[in-house]
Coordinates of C-alpha atoms and ligand atoms in Angstrom, one line a residue:
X1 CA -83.6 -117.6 -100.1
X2 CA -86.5 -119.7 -100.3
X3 CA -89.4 -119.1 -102.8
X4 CA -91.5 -118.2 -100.3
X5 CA -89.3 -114.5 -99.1
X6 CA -88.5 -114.1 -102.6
X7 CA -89.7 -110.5 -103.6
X8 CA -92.7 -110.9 -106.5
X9 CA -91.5 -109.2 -109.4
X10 CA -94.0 -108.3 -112.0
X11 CA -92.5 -107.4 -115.6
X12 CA -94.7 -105.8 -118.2
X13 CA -93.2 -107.1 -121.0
X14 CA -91.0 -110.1 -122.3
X15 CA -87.4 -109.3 -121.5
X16 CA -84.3 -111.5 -123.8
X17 CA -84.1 -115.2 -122.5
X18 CA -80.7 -114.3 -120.0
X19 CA -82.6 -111.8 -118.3
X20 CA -85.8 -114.0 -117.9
X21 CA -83.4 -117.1 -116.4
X22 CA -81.6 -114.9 -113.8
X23 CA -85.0 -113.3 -112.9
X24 CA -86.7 -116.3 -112.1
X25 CA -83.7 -117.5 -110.2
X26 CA -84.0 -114.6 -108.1
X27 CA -87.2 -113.4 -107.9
X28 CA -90.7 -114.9 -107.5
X29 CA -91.1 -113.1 -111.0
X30 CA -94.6 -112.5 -113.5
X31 CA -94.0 -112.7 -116.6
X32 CA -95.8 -111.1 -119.7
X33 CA -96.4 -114.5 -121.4
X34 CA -97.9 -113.3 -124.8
X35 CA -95.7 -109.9 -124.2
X36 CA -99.1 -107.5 -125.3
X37 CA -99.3 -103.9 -123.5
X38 CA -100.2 -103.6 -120.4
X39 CA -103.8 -101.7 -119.7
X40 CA -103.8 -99.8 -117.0
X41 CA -106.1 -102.0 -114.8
X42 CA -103.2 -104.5 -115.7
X43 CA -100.4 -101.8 -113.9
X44 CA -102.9 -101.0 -111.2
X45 CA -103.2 -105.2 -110.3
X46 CA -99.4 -105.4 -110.4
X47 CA -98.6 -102.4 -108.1
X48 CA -101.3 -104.0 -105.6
X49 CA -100.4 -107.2 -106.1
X50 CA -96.1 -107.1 -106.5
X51 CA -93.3 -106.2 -104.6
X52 CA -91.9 -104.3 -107.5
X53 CA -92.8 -103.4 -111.1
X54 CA -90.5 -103.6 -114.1
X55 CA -91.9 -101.4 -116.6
X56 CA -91.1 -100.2 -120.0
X57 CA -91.2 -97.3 -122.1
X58 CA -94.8 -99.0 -123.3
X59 CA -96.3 -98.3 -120.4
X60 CA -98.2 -95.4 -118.5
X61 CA -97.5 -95.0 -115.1
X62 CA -99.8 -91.7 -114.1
X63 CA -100.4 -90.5 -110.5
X64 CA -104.0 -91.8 -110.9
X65 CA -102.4 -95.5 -111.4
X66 CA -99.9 -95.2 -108.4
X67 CA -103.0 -94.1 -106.3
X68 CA -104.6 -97.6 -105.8
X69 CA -105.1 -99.3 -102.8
X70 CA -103.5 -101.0 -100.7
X71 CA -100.1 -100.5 -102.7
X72 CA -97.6 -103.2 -102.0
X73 CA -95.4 -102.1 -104.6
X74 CA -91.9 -100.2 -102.9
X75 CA -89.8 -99.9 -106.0
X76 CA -89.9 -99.3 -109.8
X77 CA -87.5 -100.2 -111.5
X78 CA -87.9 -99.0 -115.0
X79 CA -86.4 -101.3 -118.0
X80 CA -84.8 -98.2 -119.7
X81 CA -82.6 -94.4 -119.3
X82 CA -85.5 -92.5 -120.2
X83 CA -88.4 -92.7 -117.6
X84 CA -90.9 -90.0 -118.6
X85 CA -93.9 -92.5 -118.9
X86 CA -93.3 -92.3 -114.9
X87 CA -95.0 -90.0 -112.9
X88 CA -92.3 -89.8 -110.6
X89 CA -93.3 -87.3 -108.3
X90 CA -96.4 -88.9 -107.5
X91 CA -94.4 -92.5 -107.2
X92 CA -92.0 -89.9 -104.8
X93 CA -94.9 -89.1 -102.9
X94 CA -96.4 -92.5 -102.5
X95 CA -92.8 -93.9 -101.5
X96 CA -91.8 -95.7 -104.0
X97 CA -88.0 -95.9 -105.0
X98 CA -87.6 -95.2 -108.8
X99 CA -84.7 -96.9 -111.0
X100 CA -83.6 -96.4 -114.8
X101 CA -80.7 -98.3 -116.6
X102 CA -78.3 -95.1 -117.9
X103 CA -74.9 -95.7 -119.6
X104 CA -75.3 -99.4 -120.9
X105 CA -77.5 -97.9 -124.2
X106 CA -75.1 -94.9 -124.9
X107 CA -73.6 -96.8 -127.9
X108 CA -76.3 -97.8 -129.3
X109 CA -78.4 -94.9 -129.0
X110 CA -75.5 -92.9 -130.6
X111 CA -75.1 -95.6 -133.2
X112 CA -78.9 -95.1 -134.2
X113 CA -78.7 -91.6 -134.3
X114 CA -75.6 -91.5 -136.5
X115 CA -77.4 -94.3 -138.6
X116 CA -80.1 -91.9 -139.0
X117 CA -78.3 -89.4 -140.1
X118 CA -76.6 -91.3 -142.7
X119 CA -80.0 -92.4 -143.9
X120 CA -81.7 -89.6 -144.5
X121 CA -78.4 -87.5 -145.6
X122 CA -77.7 -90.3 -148.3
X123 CA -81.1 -91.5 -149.0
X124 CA -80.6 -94.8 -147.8
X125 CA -84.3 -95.6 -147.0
X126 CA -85.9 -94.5 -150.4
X127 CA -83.4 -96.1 -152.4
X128 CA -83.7 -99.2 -150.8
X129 CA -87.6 -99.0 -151.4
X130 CA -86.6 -98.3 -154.9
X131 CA -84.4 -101.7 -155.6
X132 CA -87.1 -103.5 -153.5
X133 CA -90.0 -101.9 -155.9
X134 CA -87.9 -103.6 -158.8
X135 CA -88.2 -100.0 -160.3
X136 CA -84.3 -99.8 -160.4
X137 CA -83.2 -98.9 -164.1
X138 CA -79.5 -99.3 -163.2
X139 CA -76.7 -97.0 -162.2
X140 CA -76.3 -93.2 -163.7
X141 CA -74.4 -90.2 -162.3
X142 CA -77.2 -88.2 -161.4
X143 CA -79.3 -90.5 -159.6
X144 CA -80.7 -90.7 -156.2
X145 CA -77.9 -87.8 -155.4
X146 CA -78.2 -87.2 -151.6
X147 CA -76.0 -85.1 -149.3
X148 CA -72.7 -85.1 -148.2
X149 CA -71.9 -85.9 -144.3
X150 CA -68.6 -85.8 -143.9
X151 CA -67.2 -82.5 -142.4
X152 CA -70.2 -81.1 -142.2
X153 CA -71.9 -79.2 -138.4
X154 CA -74.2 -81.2 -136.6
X155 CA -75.4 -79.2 -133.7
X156 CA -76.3 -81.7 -130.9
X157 CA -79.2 -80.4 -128.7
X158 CA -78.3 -81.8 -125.1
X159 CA -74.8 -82.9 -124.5
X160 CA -75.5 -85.9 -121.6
X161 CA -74.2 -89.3 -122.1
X162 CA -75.6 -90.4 -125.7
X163 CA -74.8 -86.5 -126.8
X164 CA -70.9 -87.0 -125.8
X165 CA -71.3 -90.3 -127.6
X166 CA -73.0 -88.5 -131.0
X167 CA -70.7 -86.0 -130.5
X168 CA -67.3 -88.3 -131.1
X169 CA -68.4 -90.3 -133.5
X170 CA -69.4 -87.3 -135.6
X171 CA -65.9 -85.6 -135.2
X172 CA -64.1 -88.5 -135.2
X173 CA -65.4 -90.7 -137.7
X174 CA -66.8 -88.2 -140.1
X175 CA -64.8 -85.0 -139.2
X176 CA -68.0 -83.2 -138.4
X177 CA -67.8 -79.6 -136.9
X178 CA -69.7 -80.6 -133.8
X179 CA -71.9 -77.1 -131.7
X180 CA -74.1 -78.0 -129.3
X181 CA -76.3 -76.1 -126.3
X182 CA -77.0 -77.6 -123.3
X183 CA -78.4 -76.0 -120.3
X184 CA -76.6 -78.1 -117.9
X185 CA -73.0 -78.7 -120.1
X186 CA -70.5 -80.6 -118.9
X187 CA -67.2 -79.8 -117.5
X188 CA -65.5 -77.6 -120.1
X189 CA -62.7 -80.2 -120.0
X190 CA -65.1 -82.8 -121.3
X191 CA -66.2 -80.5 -124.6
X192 CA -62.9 -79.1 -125.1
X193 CA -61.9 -83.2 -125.6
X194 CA -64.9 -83.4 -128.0
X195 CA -63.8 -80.5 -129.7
X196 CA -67.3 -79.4 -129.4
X197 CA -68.2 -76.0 -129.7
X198 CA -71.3 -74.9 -126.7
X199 CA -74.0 -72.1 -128.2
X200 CA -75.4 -69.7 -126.0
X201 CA -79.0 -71.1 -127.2
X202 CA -80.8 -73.9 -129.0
X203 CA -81.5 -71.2 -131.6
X204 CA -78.0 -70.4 -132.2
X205 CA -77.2 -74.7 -132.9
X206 CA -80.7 -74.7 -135.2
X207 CA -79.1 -71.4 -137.3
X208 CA -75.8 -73.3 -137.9
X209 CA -76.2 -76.6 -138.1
X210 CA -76.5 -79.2 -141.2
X211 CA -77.8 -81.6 -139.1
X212 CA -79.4 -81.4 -136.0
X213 CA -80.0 -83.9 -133.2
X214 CA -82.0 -84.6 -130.5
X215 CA -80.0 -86.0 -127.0
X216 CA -82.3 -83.9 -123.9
X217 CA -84.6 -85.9 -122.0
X218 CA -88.4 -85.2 -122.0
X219 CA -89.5 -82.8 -119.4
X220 CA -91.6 -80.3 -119.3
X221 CA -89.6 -77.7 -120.3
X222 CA -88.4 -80.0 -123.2
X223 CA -91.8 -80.6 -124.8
X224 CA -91.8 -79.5 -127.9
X225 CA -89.0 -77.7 -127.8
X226 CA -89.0 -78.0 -131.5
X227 CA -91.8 -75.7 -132.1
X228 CA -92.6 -74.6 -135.4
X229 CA -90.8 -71.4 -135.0
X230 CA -87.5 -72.9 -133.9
X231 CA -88.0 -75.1 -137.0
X232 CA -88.1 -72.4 -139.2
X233 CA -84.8 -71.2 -138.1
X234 CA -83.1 -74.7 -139.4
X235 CA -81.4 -74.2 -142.4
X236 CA -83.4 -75.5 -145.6
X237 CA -80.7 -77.7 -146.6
X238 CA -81.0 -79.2 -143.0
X239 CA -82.1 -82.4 -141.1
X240 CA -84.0 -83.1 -138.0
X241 CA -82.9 -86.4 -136.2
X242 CA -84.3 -87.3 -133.0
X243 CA -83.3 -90.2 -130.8
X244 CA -84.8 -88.8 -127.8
X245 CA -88.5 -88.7 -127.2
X246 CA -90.6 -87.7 -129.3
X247 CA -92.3 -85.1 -127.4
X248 CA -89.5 -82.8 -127.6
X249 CA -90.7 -82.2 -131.5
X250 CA -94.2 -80.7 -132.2
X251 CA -94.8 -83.8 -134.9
X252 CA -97.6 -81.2 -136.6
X253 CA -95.3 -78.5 -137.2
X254 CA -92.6 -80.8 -138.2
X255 CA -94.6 -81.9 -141.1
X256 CA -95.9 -78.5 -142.2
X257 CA -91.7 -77.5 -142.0
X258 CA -91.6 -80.5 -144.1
X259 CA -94.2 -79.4 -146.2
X260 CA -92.9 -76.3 -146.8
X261 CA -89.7 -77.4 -147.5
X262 CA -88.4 -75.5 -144.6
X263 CA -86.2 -78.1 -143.6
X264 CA -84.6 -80.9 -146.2
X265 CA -85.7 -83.8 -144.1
X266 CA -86.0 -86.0 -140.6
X267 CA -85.2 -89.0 -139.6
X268 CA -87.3 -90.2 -136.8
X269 CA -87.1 -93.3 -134.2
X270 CA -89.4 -91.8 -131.7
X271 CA -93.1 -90.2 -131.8
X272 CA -95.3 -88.1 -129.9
X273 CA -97.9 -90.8 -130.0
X274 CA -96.0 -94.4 -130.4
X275 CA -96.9 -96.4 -132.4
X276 CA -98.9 -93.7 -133.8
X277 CA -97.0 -92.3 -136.9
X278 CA -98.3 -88.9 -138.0
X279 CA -99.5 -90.1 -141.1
X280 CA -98.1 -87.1 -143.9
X281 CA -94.7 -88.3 -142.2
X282 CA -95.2 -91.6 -143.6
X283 CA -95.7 -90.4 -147.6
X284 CA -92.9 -88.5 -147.9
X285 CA -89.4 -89.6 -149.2
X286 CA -87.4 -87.8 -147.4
X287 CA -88.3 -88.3 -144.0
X288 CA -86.3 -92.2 -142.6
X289 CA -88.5 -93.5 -140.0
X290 CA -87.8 -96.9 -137.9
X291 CA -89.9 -98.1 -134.5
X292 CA -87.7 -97.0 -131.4
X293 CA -84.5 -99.0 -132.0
X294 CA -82.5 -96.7 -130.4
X295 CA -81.0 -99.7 -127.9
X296 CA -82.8 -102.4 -129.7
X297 CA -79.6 -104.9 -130.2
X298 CA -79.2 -108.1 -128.4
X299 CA -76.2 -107.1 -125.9
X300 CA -77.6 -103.9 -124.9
X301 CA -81.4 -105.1 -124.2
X302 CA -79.6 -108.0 -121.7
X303 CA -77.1 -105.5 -120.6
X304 CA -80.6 -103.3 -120.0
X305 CA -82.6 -106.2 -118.2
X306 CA -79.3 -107.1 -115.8
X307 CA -79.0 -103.3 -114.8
X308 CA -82.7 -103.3 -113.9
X309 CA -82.3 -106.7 -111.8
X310 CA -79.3 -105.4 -110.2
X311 CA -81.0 -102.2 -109.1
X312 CA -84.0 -105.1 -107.9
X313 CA -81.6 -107.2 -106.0
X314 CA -79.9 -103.9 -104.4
X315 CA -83.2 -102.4 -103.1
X316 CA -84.2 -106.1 -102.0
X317 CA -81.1 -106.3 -99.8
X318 CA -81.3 -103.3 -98.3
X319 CA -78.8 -101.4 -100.0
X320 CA -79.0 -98.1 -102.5
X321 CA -79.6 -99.2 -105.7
X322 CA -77.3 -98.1 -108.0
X323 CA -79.4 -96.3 -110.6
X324 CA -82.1 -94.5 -108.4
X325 CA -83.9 -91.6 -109.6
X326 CA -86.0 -90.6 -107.1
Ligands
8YV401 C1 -85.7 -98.3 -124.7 C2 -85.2 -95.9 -124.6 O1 -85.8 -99.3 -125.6 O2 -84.0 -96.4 -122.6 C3 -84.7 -95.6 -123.2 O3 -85.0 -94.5 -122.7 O4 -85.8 -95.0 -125.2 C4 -85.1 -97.2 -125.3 O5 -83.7 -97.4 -125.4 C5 -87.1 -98.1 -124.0 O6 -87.2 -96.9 -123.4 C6 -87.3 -99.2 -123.0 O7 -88.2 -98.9 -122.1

């Protein structure tokens, strides 16, 4: 193709060297150069200005955004599975083609949450503030005593891709008692291999479970799903992890359950408000929190950025991208 028919591909933020190289080969591509968030007048420029938009979980993407004029932009393809920062019905409406990257983040995503749960259970994140403090007396048997995972119930809200993924390593690698609710489960085959055990209800999982985590995506009917009422029907030896979004938890209610010692802890990697912390979350102990590194490892951020330029080079050709969501 010569540069001149090459689509104009504007990406909002810096994407890992590979995926920069192949889409400057292939595209006539904008890049992010200082890699800061983009404002809105930014998003609005790039949809009037681009072919296509590769955007990220950093950015808004409301139907007021997708309204400008003249819109050159036909196809967004979103640098990540979860694309709720997308209005996509009003990027339906206005024609454009919407793209995620699914199944190439399952590991990792599982990996974080399971890392979570270790940290919190065993106390991983205080203690290591502890040796770092230089506060550190030395070893004695009734220190820093946390909980035991191992064969254990963790009740898995949402039982899609990274759920299935929780879901073995918890049984398999920690011989976990695994219960679950999903409104759309999957084939009774698939759970009966995960030796997972479906609930009638989220309020049956929250009632059993030792440890509970988040795998739905955020919709509507997802927001804060963890109310304060379902979080009072946690056990209080119990933990909240959430890998998800963190819309699906009320963050206010959390921390009064917290408070009240209603729960025993949470361990967070998402927010309502990112980067905006709640700030009673960050002074207590027993809550782990890290900054949305659920796929945030070298091979799956490339693997992420190739998806996206595949589903790019699909739509370009004229074919159906592979991961289109609308
Ligand atoms: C991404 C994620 O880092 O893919 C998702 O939905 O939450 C993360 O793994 C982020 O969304 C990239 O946009």
């Amino acid at each position: 193709m010569s540069g001149r028919s090459r689509p104009t591909v504007v990406v909002t933020r810096r994407l890992p060297a590979p995926v920069e190289q192949r889409l400057a080969q292939e595209f006539d591509a904008r890049v992010n150069q200082d890699d800061h968030s983009f404002t809105t007048a930014e998003l609005r420029e790039a949809l009037r200005g681009a072919d296509a938009l590769v955007p990220t979980v950093s950015d808004r993407i409301t139907a007021q955004t997708l309204a400008v004029e003249p819109l050159r932009a036909r196809i967004l393809a979103n640098f990540g599975v979860g694309y709720n920062h997308i209005d996509v019905a009003a990027a339906k409406a206005r024609g454009l083609v919407v793209t995620n990257t699914p199944d190439v983040l399952t590991d990792d995503t599982a990996d974080d949450a399971i890392m979570l749960m270790l940290m919190v259970a065993r106390r991983a994140g205080e203690g290591e503030r502890h040796v770092r403090s230089g506060t550190w007396t030395g070893w004695r048997p009734t220190h820093m005593l946390g909980t035991k995972v191992s064969g254990k119930t963790l009740g898995l809200i949402g039982l899609g891709r990274i759920g299935r993924a929780v879901a073995r390593r918890a049984h398999q690698g920690f011989g976990m008692h695994v219960v679950f609710h999903d409104p759309y489960p999957p084939p009774a085959n698939v759970v009966a291999d995960l030796a997972a055990e479906p609930k009638a209800t989220v309020e049956d999982v929250l009632r059993e479970a030792d440890f509970v985590s988040l795998h739905s995506p955020a919709t509507p009917e997802t927001r804060h799903l963890m109310n304060a009422e379902r979080l009072a029907l946690m056990r209080p030896t119990a933990f909240l992890i959430n890998t998800a979004r963190g819309d699906i938890v009320d963050e206010a209610a959390l921390v009064a359950a917290l408070e009240r010692r209603q729960i025993a802890g949470a361990a967070l990697d998402v927010y309502e408000q990112e980067p905006h912390v709640t700030p009673a979350l960050l002074t207590m102990e027993n809550v782990v929190l890290l900054p949305h590194l659920g796929s945030a490892t070298q091979e799956t951020r490339v693997a992420m950025g190739m998806r996206a330029l595949d589903n790019l080079a699909a739509f370009f050709a004229g074919s159906a991208p592979r991961d289109r969501v609308v």
